[in-house]
Amino acid sequence: MAQVNMLDAKTHLSRLVDAIERGEETEVIIARNGKPAARLVPIETKPDVSKRLGLLAGKYPDMSLEEFNEHDAEIEALFKGKDDEGW
């Protein structure tokens, strides 16, 4: 934890923020007339849960590869535009 006076904080704000972002400092205390007045700390970010693997684990029954591929011919026919008559 570093402590800087107000003038140094104003002069070197970019460097102080860079040190916080890189993790070199966990917090910087900004002092006025030698007394702590403010704290510069990193913003806590929430983890990106949109790409979390296994989110639906256990919610659907297990299925074999054969069961998964069971309807491939029907799906292929739908994409190719063929109906039961074969055109």
PDB file of N, CA and C in Angstrom:
ATOM      1  N   MET A   1       0.856  -1.174   0.000  1.00  0.00           N
ATOM      2  CA  MET A   1       0.000   0.000   0.000  1.00  0.00           C
ATOM      3  C   MET A   1       0.898   1.231   0.000  1.00  0.00           C
ATOM      4  N   ALA A   2       0.737   2.043  -1.003  1.00  0.00           N
ATOM      5  CA  ALA A   2       1.522   3.269  -1.132  1.00  0.00           C
ATOM      6  C   ALA A   2       0.684   4.452  -0.674  1.00  0.00           C
ATOM      7  N   GLN A   3       1.373   5.472  -0.186  1.00  0.00           N
ATOM      8  CA  GLN A   3       0.684   6.715   0.181  1.00  0.00           C
ATOM      9  C   GLN A   3       1.370   7.842  -0.547  1.00  0.00           C
ATOM     10  N   VAL A   4       0.587   8.657  -1.248  1.00  0.00           N
ATOM     11  CA  VAL A   4       1.118   9.806  -1.977  1.00  0.00           C
ATOM     12  C   VAL A   4       0.334  11.042  -1.573  1.00  0.00           C
ATOM     13  N   ASN A   5       1.000  12.192  -1.690  1.00  0.00           N
ATOM     14  CA  ASN A   5       0.274  13.419  -1.362  1.00  0.00           C
ATOM     15  C   ASN A   5      -0.550  13.858  -2.575  1.00  0.00           C
ATOM     16  N   MET A   6      -1.427  14.793  -2.369  1.00  0.00           N
ATOM     17  CA  MET A   6      -2.386  15.221  -3.384  1.00  0.00           C
ATOM     18  C   MET A   6      -1.683  15.730  -4.643  1.00  0.00           C
ATOM     19  N   LEU A   7      -0.645  16.527  -4.501  1.00  0.00           N
ATOM     20  CA  LEU A   7       0.054  17.079  -5.659  1.00  0.00           C
ATOM     21  C   LEU A   7       0.690  15.962  -6.482  1.00  0.00           C
ATOM     22  N   ASP A   8       1.349  15.007  -5.819  1.00  0.00           N
ATOM     23  CA  ASP A   8       1.948  13.882  -6.544  1.00  0.00           C
ATOM     24  C   ASP A   8       0.880  13.027  -7.219  1.00  0.00           C
ATOM     25  N   ALA A   9      -0.258  12.854  -6.563  1.00  0.00           N
ATOM     26  CA  ALA A   9      -1.351  12.069  -7.143  1.00  0.00           C
ATOM     27  C   ALA A   9      -1.873  12.742  -8.411  1.00  0.00           C
ATOM     28  N   LYS A  10      -2.015  14.078  -8.376  1.00  0.00           N
ATOM     29  CA  LYS A  10      -2.484  14.795  -9.557  1.00  0.00           C
ATOM     30  C   LYS A  10      -1.455  14.729 -10.680  1.00  0.00           C
ATOM     31  N   THR A  11      -0.178  14.808 -10.319  1.00  0.00           N
ATOM     32  CA  THR A  11       0.886  14.797 -11.320  1.00  0.00           C
ATOM     33  C   THR A  11       1.059  13.423 -11.943  1.00  0.00           C
ATOM     34  N   HIS A  12       0.932  12.367 -11.148  1.00  0.00           N
ATOM     35  CA  HIS A  12       1.230  11.018 -11.604  1.00  0.00           C
ATOM     36  C   HIS A  12       0.012  10.087 -11.588  1.00  0.00           C
ATOM     37  N   LEU A  13      -1.170  10.632 -11.812  1.00  0.00           N
ATOM     38  CA  LEU A  13      -2.385   9.819 -11.746  1.00  0.00           C
ATOM     39  C   LEU A  13      -2.353   8.649 -12.732  1.00  0.00           C
ATOM     40  N   SER A  14      -1.897   8.886 -13.945  1.00  0.00           N
ATOM     41  CA  SER A  14      -1.847   7.805 -14.933  1.00  0.00           C
ATOM     42  C   SER A  14      -0.945   6.677 -14.468  1.00  0.00           C
ATOM     43  N   ARG A  15       0.198   7.000 -13.910  1.00  0.00           N
ATOM     44  CA  ARG A  15       1.118   5.972 -13.411  1.00  0.00           C
ATOM     45  C   ARG A  15       0.512   5.212 -12.242  1.00  0.00           C
ATOM     46  N   LEU A  16      -0.173   5.922 -11.362  1.00  0.00           N
ATOM     47  CA  LEU A  16      -0.806   5.258 -10.213  1.00  0.00           C
ATOM     48  C   LEU A  16      -1.894   4.286 -10.677  1.00  0.00           C
ATOM     49  N   VAL A  17      -2.701   4.715 -11.627  1.00  0.00           N
ATOM     50  CA  VAL A  17      -3.761   3.849 -12.149  1.00  0.00           C
ATOM     51  C   VAL A  17      -3.152   2.644 -12.867  1.00  0.00           C
ATOM     52  N   ASP A  18      -2.093   2.858 -13.642  1.00  0.00           N
ATOM     53  CA  ASP A  18      -1.415   1.734 -14.306  1.00  0.00           C
ATOM     54  C   ASP A  18      -0.902   0.719 -13.293  1.00  0.00           C
ATOM     55  N   ALA A  19      -0.317   1.208 -12.194  1.00  0.00           N
ATOM     56  CA  ALA A  19       0.199   0.302 -11.159  1.00  0.00           C
ATOM     57  C   ALA A  19      -0.924  -0.514 -10.539  1.00  0.00           C
ATOM     58  N   ILE A  20      -2.075   0.093 -10.350  1.00  0.00           N
ATOM     59  CA  ILE A  20      -3.237  -0.614  -9.801  1.00  0.00           C
ATOM     60  C   ILE A  20      -3.722  -1.657 -10.807  1.00  0.00           C
ATOM     61  N   GLU A  21      -3.827  -1.271 -12.089  1.00  0.00           N
ATOM     62  CA  GLU A  21      -4.316  -2.203 -13.116  1.00  0.00           C
ATOM     63  C   GLU A  21      -3.388  -3.395 -13.299  1.00  0.00           C
ATOM     64  N   ARG A  22      -2.089  -3.182 -13.226  1.00  0.00           N
ATOM     65  CA  ARG A  22      -1.127  -4.271 -13.406  1.00  0.00           C
ATOM     66  C   ARG A  22      -0.978  -5.126 -12.158  1.00  0.00           C
ATOM     67  N   GLY A  23      -1.546  -4.675 -11.049  1.00  0.00           N
ATOM     68  CA  GLY A  23      -1.460  -5.441  -9.813  1.00  0.00           C
ATOM     69  C   GLY A  23      -0.201  -5.168  -9.010  1.00  0.00           C
ATOM     70  N   GLU A  24       0.578  -4.168  -9.408  1.00  0.00           N
ATOM     71  CA  GLU A  24       1.784  -3.810  -8.665  1.00  0.00           C
ATOM     72  C   GLU A  24       1.427  -3.221  -7.303  1.00  0.00           C
ATOM     73  N   GLU A  25       0.307  -2.557  -7.248  1.00  0.00           N
ATOM     74  CA  GLU A  25      -0.213  -1.992  -5.995  1.00  0.00           C
ATOM     75  C   GLU A  25      -1.646  -2.461  -5.824  1.00  0.00           C
ATOM     76  N   THR A  26      -2.004  -2.839  -4.586  1.00  0.00           N
ATOM     77  CA  THR A  26      -3.391  -3.236  -4.336  1.00  0.00           C
ATOM     78  C   THR A  26      -4.263  -2.035  -4.008  1.00  0.00           C
ATOM     79  N   GLU A  27      -3.641  -1.004  -3.460  1.00  0.00           N
ATOM     80  CA  GLU A  27      -4.342   0.253  -3.224  1.00  0.00           C
ATOM     81  C   GLU A  27      -3.330   1.359  -3.022  1.00  0.00           C
ATOM     82  N   VAL A  28      -3.749   2.579  -3.329  1.00  0.00           N
ATOM     83  CA  VAL A  28      -2.919   3.764  -3.132  1.00  0.00           C
ATOM     84  C   VAL A  28      -3.724   4.737  -2.291  1.00  0.00           C
ATOM     85  N   ILE A  29      -3.130   5.171  -1.183  1.00  0.00           N
ATOM     86  CA  ILE A  29      -3.781   6.150  -0.311  1.00  0.00           C
ATOM     87  C   ILE A  29      -3.333   7.544  -0.744  1.00  0.00           C
ATOM     88  N   ILE A  30      -4.292   8.411  -0.975  1.00  0.00           N
ATOM     89  CA  ILE A  30      -4.001   9.794  -1.339  1.00  0.00           C
ATOM     90  C   ILE A  30      -4.214  10.646  -0.099  1.00  0.00           C
ATOM     91  N   ALA A  31      -3.156  11.379   0.276  1.00  0.00           N
ATOM     92  CA  ALA A  31      -3.190  12.167   1.515  1.00  0.00           C
ATOM     93  C   ALA A  31      -3.234  13.656   1.206  1.00  0.00           C
ATOM     94  N   ARG A  32      -3.902  14.374   2.098  1.00  0.00           N
ATOM     95  CA  ARG A  32      -3.938  15.828   2.026  1.00  0.00           C
ATOM     96  C   ARG A  32      -3.348  16.336   3.332  1.00  0.00           C
ATOM     97  N   ASN A  33      -2.298  17.106   3.231  1.00  0.00           N
ATOM     98  CA  ASN A  33      -1.584  17.618   4.408  1.00  0.00           C
ATOM     99  C   ASN A  33      -1.150  16.482   5.329  1.00  0.00           C
ATOM    100  N   GLY A  34      -0.731  15.373   4.739  1.00  0.00           N
ATOM    101  CA  GLY A  34      -0.235  14.243   5.509  1.00  0.00           C
ATOM    102  C   GLY A  34      -1.303  13.341   6.091  1.00  0.00           C
ATOM    103  N   LYS A  35      -2.577  13.695   5.931  1.00  0.00           N
ATOM    104  CA  LYS A  35      -3.668  12.877   6.460  1.00  0.00           C
ATOM    105  C   LYS A  35      -4.356  12.145   5.311  1.00  0.00           C
ATOM    106  N   PRO A  36      -4.579  10.822   5.438  1.00  0.00           N
ATOM    107  CA  PRO A  36      -5.255  10.069   4.382  1.00  0.00           C
ATOM    108  C   PRO A  36      -6.632  10.662   4.067  1.00  0.00           C
ATOM    109  N   ALA A  37      -6.880  10.877   2.765  1.00  0.00           N
ATOM    110  CA  ALA A  37      -8.143  11.482   2.349  1.00  0.00           C
ATOM    111  C   ALA A  37      -8.937  10.592   1.397  1.00  0.00           C
ATOM    112  N   ALA A  38      -8.240   9.773   0.594  1.00  0.00           N
ATOM    113  CA  ALA A  38      -8.934   8.950  -0.395  1.00  0.00           C
ATOM    114  C   ALA A  38      -8.116   7.695  -0.653  1.00  0.00           C
ATOM    115  N   ARG A  39      -8.793   6.712  -1.237  1.00  0.00           N
ATOM    116  CA  ARG A  39      -8.150   5.432  -1.544  1.00  0.00           C
ATOM    117  C   ARG A  39      -8.398   5.110  -3.011  1.00  0.00           C
ATOM    118  N   LEU A  40      -7.331   4.784  -3.727  1.00  0.00           N
ATOM    119  CA  LEU A  40      -7.417   4.359  -5.113  1.00  0.00           C
ATOM    120  C   LEU A  40      -7.255   2.846  -5.135  1.00  0.00           C
ATOM    121  N   VAL A  41      -8.319   2.142  -5.552  1.00  0.00           N
ATOM    122  CA  VAL A  41      -8.315   0.675  -5.550  1.00  0.00           C
ATOM    123  C   VAL A  41      -8.839   0.175  -6.895  1.00  0.00           C
ATOM    124  N   PRO A  42      -8.490  -1.061  -7.272  1.00  0.00           N
ATOM    125  CA  PRO A  42      -9.031  -1.593  -8.531  1.00  0.00           C
ATOM    126  C   PRO A  42     -10.521  -1.878  -8.408  1.00  0.00           C
ATOM    127  N   ILE A  43     -11.213  -1.777  -9.520  1.00  0.00           N
ATOM    128  CA  ILE A  43     -12.638  -2.087  -9.558  1.00  0.00           C
ATOM    129  C   ILE A  43     -12.787  -3.595  -9.639  1.00  0.00           C
ATOM    130  N   GLU A  44     -13.622  -4.159  -8.798  1.00  0.00           N
ATOM    131  CA  GLU A  44     -13.895  -5.597  -8.821  1.00  0.00           C
ATOM    132  C   GLU A  44     -14.778  -5.873 -10.030  1.00  0.00           C
ATOM    133  N   THR A  45     -14.327  -6.746 -10.910  1.00  0.00           N
ATOM    134  CA  THR A  45     -15.132  -7.101 -12.074  1.00  0.00           C
ATOM    135  C   THR A  45     -15.768  -8.460 -11.847  1.00  0.00           C
ATOM    136  N   LYS A  46     -16.975  -8.605 -12.324  1.00  0.00           N
ATOM    137  CA  LYS A  46     -17.677  -9.878 -12.211  1.00  0.00           C
ATOM    138  C   LYS A  46     -17.170 -10.812 -13.298  1.00  0.00           C
ATOM    139  N   PRO A  47     -16.998 -12.087 -13.002  1.00  0.00           N
ATOM    140  CA  PRO A  47     -16.550 -13.019 -14.031  1.00  0.00           C
ATOM    141  C   PRO A  47     -17.608 -13.172 -15.122  1.00  0.00           C
ATOM    142  N   ASP A  48     -17.145 -13.401 -16.339  1.00  0.00           N
ATOM    143  CA  ASP A  48     -18.048 -13.591 -17.473  1.00  0.00           C
ATOM    144  C   ASP A  48     -18.645 -14.995 -17.401  1.00  0.00           C
ATOM    145  N   VAL A  49     -19.886 -15.074 -16.945  1.00  0.00           N
ATOM    146  CA  VAL A  49     -20.522 -16.381 -16.775  1.00  0.00           C
ATOM    147  C   VAL A  49     -21.209 -16.854 -18.054  1.00  0.00           C
ATOM    148  N   SER A  50     -21.208 -16.017 -19.092  1.00  0.00           N
ATOM    149  CA  SER A  50     -21.874 -16.422 -20.327  1.00  0.00           C
ATOM    150  C   SER A  50     -21.121 -17.535 -21.042  1.00  0.00           C
ATOM    151  N   LYS A  51     -19.838 -17.719 -20.738  1.00  0.00           N
ATOM    152  CA  LYS A  51     -19.039 -18.746 -21.406  1.00  0.00           C
ATOM    153  C   LYS A  51     -18.611 -19.844 -20.446  1.00  0.00           C
ATOM    154  N   ARG A  52     -19.338 -19.998 -19.371  1.00  0.00           N
ATOM    155  CA  ARG A  52     -18.981 -21.001 -18.378  1.00  0.00           C
ATOM    156  C   ARG A  52     -19.402 -22.386 -18.857  1.00  0.00           C
ATOM    157  N   LEU A  53     -18.480 -23.337 -18.821  1.00  0.00           N
ATOM    158  CA  LEU A  53     -18.761 -24.691 -19.271  1.00  0.00           C
ATOM    159  C   LEU A  53     -19.484 -25.476 -18.183  1.00  0.00           C
ATOM    160  N   GLY A  54     -20.318 -26.404 -18.594  1.00  0.00           N
ATOM    161  CA  GLY A  54     -20.997 -27.276 -17.644  1.00  0.00           C
ATOM    162  C   GLY A  54     -22.177 -26.635 -16.952  1.00  0.00           C
ATOM    163  N   LEU A  55     -22.666 -25.553 -17.473  1.00  0.00           N
ATOM    164  CA  LEU A  55     -23.765 -24.832 -16.837  1.00  0.00           C
ATOM    165  C   LEU A  55     -25.040 -25.672 -16.744  1.00  0.00           C
ATOM    166  N   LEU A  56     -25.271 -26.543 -17.711  1.00  0.00           N
ATOM    167  CA  LEU A  56     -26.491 -27.357 -17.731  1.00  0.00           C
ATOM    168  C   LEU A  56     -26.225 -28.807 -17.325  1.00  0.00           C
ATOM    169  N   ALA A  57     -25.080 -29.048 -16.713  1.00  0.00           N
ATOM    170  CA  ALA A  57     -24.725 -30.419 -16.318  1.00  0.00           C
ATOM    171  C   ALA A  57     -25.789 -30.983 -15.373  1.00  0.00           C
ATOM    172  N   GLY A  58     -26.281 -32.180 -15.701  1.00  0.00           N
ATOM    173  CA  GLY A  58     -27.272 -32.848 -14.870  1.00  0.00           C
ATOM    174  C   GLY A  58     -28.705 -32.441 -15.126  1.00  0.00           C
ATOM    175  N   LYS A  59     -28.940 -31.466 -15.990  1.00  0.00           N
ATOM    176  CA  LYS A  59     -30.310 -31.023 -16.247  1.00  0.00           C
ATOM    177  C   LYS A  59     -30.992 -31.829 -17.345  1.00  0.00           C
ATOM    178  N   TYR A  60     -30.209 -32.522 -18.163  1.00  0.00           N
ATOM    179  CA  TYR A  60     -30.761 -33.327 -19.243  1.00  0.00           C
ATOM    180  C   TYR A  60     -30.221 -34.738 -19.123  1.00  0.00           C
ATOM    181  N   PRO A  61     -31.006 -35.733 -19.523  1.00  0.00           N
ATOM    182  CA  PRO A  61     -30.528 -37.120 -19.405  1.00  0.00           C
ATOM    183  C   PRO A  61     -29.346 -37.368 -20.345  1.00  0.00           C
ATOM    184  N   ASP A  62     -28.469 -38.271 -19.941  1.00  0.00           N
ATOM    185  CA  ASP A  62     -27.351 -38.662 -20.788  1.00  0.00           C
ATOM    186  C   ASP A  62     -27.887 -39.394 -22.008  1.00  0.00           C
ATOM    187  N   MET A  63     -27.171 -39.251 -23.126  1.00  0.00           N
ATOM    188  CA  MET A  63     -27.615 -39.938 -24.329  1.00  0.00           C
ATOM    189  C   MET A  63     -26.387 -40.479 -25.053  1.00  0.00           C
ATOM    190  N   SER A  64     -26.581 -41.624 -25.690  1.00  0.00           N
ATOM    191  CA  SER A  64     -25.489 -42.245 -26.425  1.00  0.00           C
ATOM    192  C   SER A  64     -25.326 -41.553 -27.772  1.00  0.00           C
ATOM    193  N   LEU A  65     -24.209 -41.831 -28.430  1.00  0.00           N
ATOM    194  CA  LEU A  65     -23.969 -41.264 -29.751  1.00  0.00           C
ATOM    195  C   LEU A  65     -25.015 -41.737 -30.752  1.00  0.00           C
ATOM    196  N   GLU A  66     -25.413 -42.979 -30.634  1.00  0.00           N
ATOM    197  CA  GLU A  66     -26.433 -43.512 -31.535  1.00  0.00           C
ATOM    198  C   GLU A  66     -27.760 -42.772 -31.356  1.00  0.00           C
ATOM    199  N   GLU A  67     -28.134 -42.525 -30.108  1.00  0.00           N
ATOM    200  CA  GLU A  67     -29.375 -41.786 -29.842  1.00  0.00           C
ATOM    201  C   GLU A  67     -29.273 -40.355 -30.366  1.00  0.00           C
ATOM    202  N   PHE A  68     -28.113 -39.754 -30.218  1.00  0.00           N
ATOM    203  CA  PHE A  68     -27.904 -38.378 -30.682  1.00  0.00           C
ATOM    204  C   PHE A  68     -28.034 -38.293 -32.199  1.00  0.00           C
ATOM    205  N   ASN A  69     -27.481 -39.282 -32.894  1.00  0.00           N
ATOM    206  CA  ASN A  69     -27.484 -39.280 -34.359  1.00  0.00           C
ATOM    207  C   ASN A  69     -28.722 -39.917 -34.976  1.00  0.00           C
ATOM    208  N   GLU A  70     -29.655 -40.353 -34.174  1.00  0.00           N
ATOM    209  CA  GLU A  70     -30.826 -41.093 -34.625  1.00  0.00           C
ATOM    210  C   GLU A  70     -31.638 -40.353 -35.681  1.00  0.00           C
ATOM    211  N   HIS A  71     -31.767 -39.046 -35.592  1.00  0.00           N
ATOM    212  CA  HIS A  71     -32.640 -38.283 -36.478  1.00  0.00           C
ATOM    213  C   HIS A  71     -31.875 -37.518 -37.560  1.00  0.00           C
ATOM    214  N   ASP A  72     -30.627 -37.897 -37.801  1.00  0.00           N
ATOM    215  CA  ASP A  72     -29.806 -37.183 -38.783  1.00  0.00           C
ATOM    216  C   ASP A  72     -30.424 -37.174 -40.179  1.00  0.00           C
ATOM    217  N   ALA A  73     -30.972 -38.291 -40.620  1.00  0.00           N
ATOM    218  CA  ALA A  73     -31.551 -38.368 -41.966  1.00  0.00           C
ATOM    219  C   ALA A  73     -32.730 -37.423 -42.106  1.00  0.00           C
ATOM    220  N   GLU A  74     -33.567 -37.339 -41.072  1.00  0.00           N
ATOM    221  CA  GLU A  74     -34.727 -36.442 -41.121  1.00  0.00           C
ATOM    222  C   GLU A  74     -34.279 -34.978 -41.148  1.00  0.00           C
ATOM    223  N   ILE A  75     -33.277 -34.648 -40.355  1.00  0.00           N
ATOM    224  CA  ILE A  75     -32.772 -33.273 -40.305  1.00  0.00           C
ATOM    225  C   ILE A  75     -32.131 -32.908 -41.641  1.00  0.00           C
ATOM    226  N   GLU A  76     -31.373 -33.834 -42.215  1.00  0.00           N
ATOM    227  CA  GLU A  76     -30.747 -33.596 -43.514  1.00  0.00           C
ATOM    228  C   GLU A  76     -31.815 -33.337 -44.574  1.00  0.00           C
ATOM    229  N   ALA A  77     -32.885 -34.097 -44.542  1.00  0.00           N
ATOM    230  CA  ALA A  77     -33.975 -33.918 -45.511  1.00  0.00           C
ATOM    231  C   ALA A  77     -34.613 -32.543 -45.355  1.00  0.00           C
ATOM    232  N   LEU A  78     -34.758 -32.083 -44.137  1.00  0.00           N
ATOM    233  CA  LEU A  78     -35.335 -30.756 -43.906  1.00  0.00           C
ATOM    234  C   LEU A  78     -34.443 -29.659 -44.481  1.00  0.00           C
ATOM    235  N   PHE A  79     -33.137 -29.798 -44.332  1.00  0.00           N
ATOM    236  CA  PHE A  79     -32.217 -28.786 -44.851  1.00  0.00           C
ATOM    237  C   PHE A  79     -32.125 -28.820 -46.371  1.00  0.00           C
ATOM    238  N   LYS A  80     -32.229 -29.998 -46.942  1.00  0.00           N
ATOM    239  CA  LYS A  80     -32.145 -30.107 -48.390  1.00  0.00           C
ATOM    240  C   LYS A  80     -33.465 -29.791 -49.073  1.00  0.00           C
ATOM    241  N   GLY A  81     -34.543 -29.707 -48.312  1.00  0.00           N
ATOM    242  CA  GLY A  81     -35.839 -29.368 -48.875  1.00  0.00           C
ATOM    243  C   GLY A  81     -36.595 -30.553 -49.436  1.00  0.00           C
ATOM    244  N   LYS A  82     -36.190 -31.732 -49.071  1.00  0.00           N
ATOM    245  CA  LYS A  82     -36.898 -32.922 -49.563  1.00  0.00           C
ATOM    246  C   LYS A  82     -38.008 -33.289 -48.593  1.00  0.00           C
ATOM    247  N   ASP A  83     -39.109 -33.713 -49.138  1.00  0.00           N
ATOM    248  CA  ASP A  83     -40.181 -34.190 -48.273  1.00  0.00           C
ATOM    249  C   ASP A  83     -40.308 -35.694 -48.444  1.00  0.00           C
ATOM    250  N   ASP A  84     -41.392 -36.265 -47.984  1.00  0.00           N
ATOM    251  CA  ASP A  84     -41.591 -37.705 -48.060  1.00  0.00           C
ATOM    252  C   ASP A  84     -41.668 -38.202 -49.500  1.00  0.00           C
ATOM    253  N   GLU A  85     -42.019 -37.336 -50.454  1.00  0.00           N
ATOM    254  CA  GLU A  85     -42.137 -37.739 -51.825  1.00  0.00           C
ATOM    255  C   GLU A  85     -40.795 -37.752 -52.541  1.00  0.00           C
ATOM    256  N   GLY A  86     -39.752 -37.176 -51.937  1.00  0.00           N
ATOM    257  CA  GLY A  86     -38.410 -37.259 -52.484  1.00  0.00           C
ATOM    258  C   GLY A  86     -38.044 -36.219 -53.516  1.00  0.00           C
ATOM    259  N   TRP A  87     -38.698 -35.110 -53.602  1.00  0.00           N
ATOM    260  CA  TRP A  87     -38.269 -34.102 -54.592  1.00  0.00           C
ATOM    261  C   TRP A  87     -37.431 -33.078 -53.977  1.00  0.00           C
TER     262      TRP A  87
END
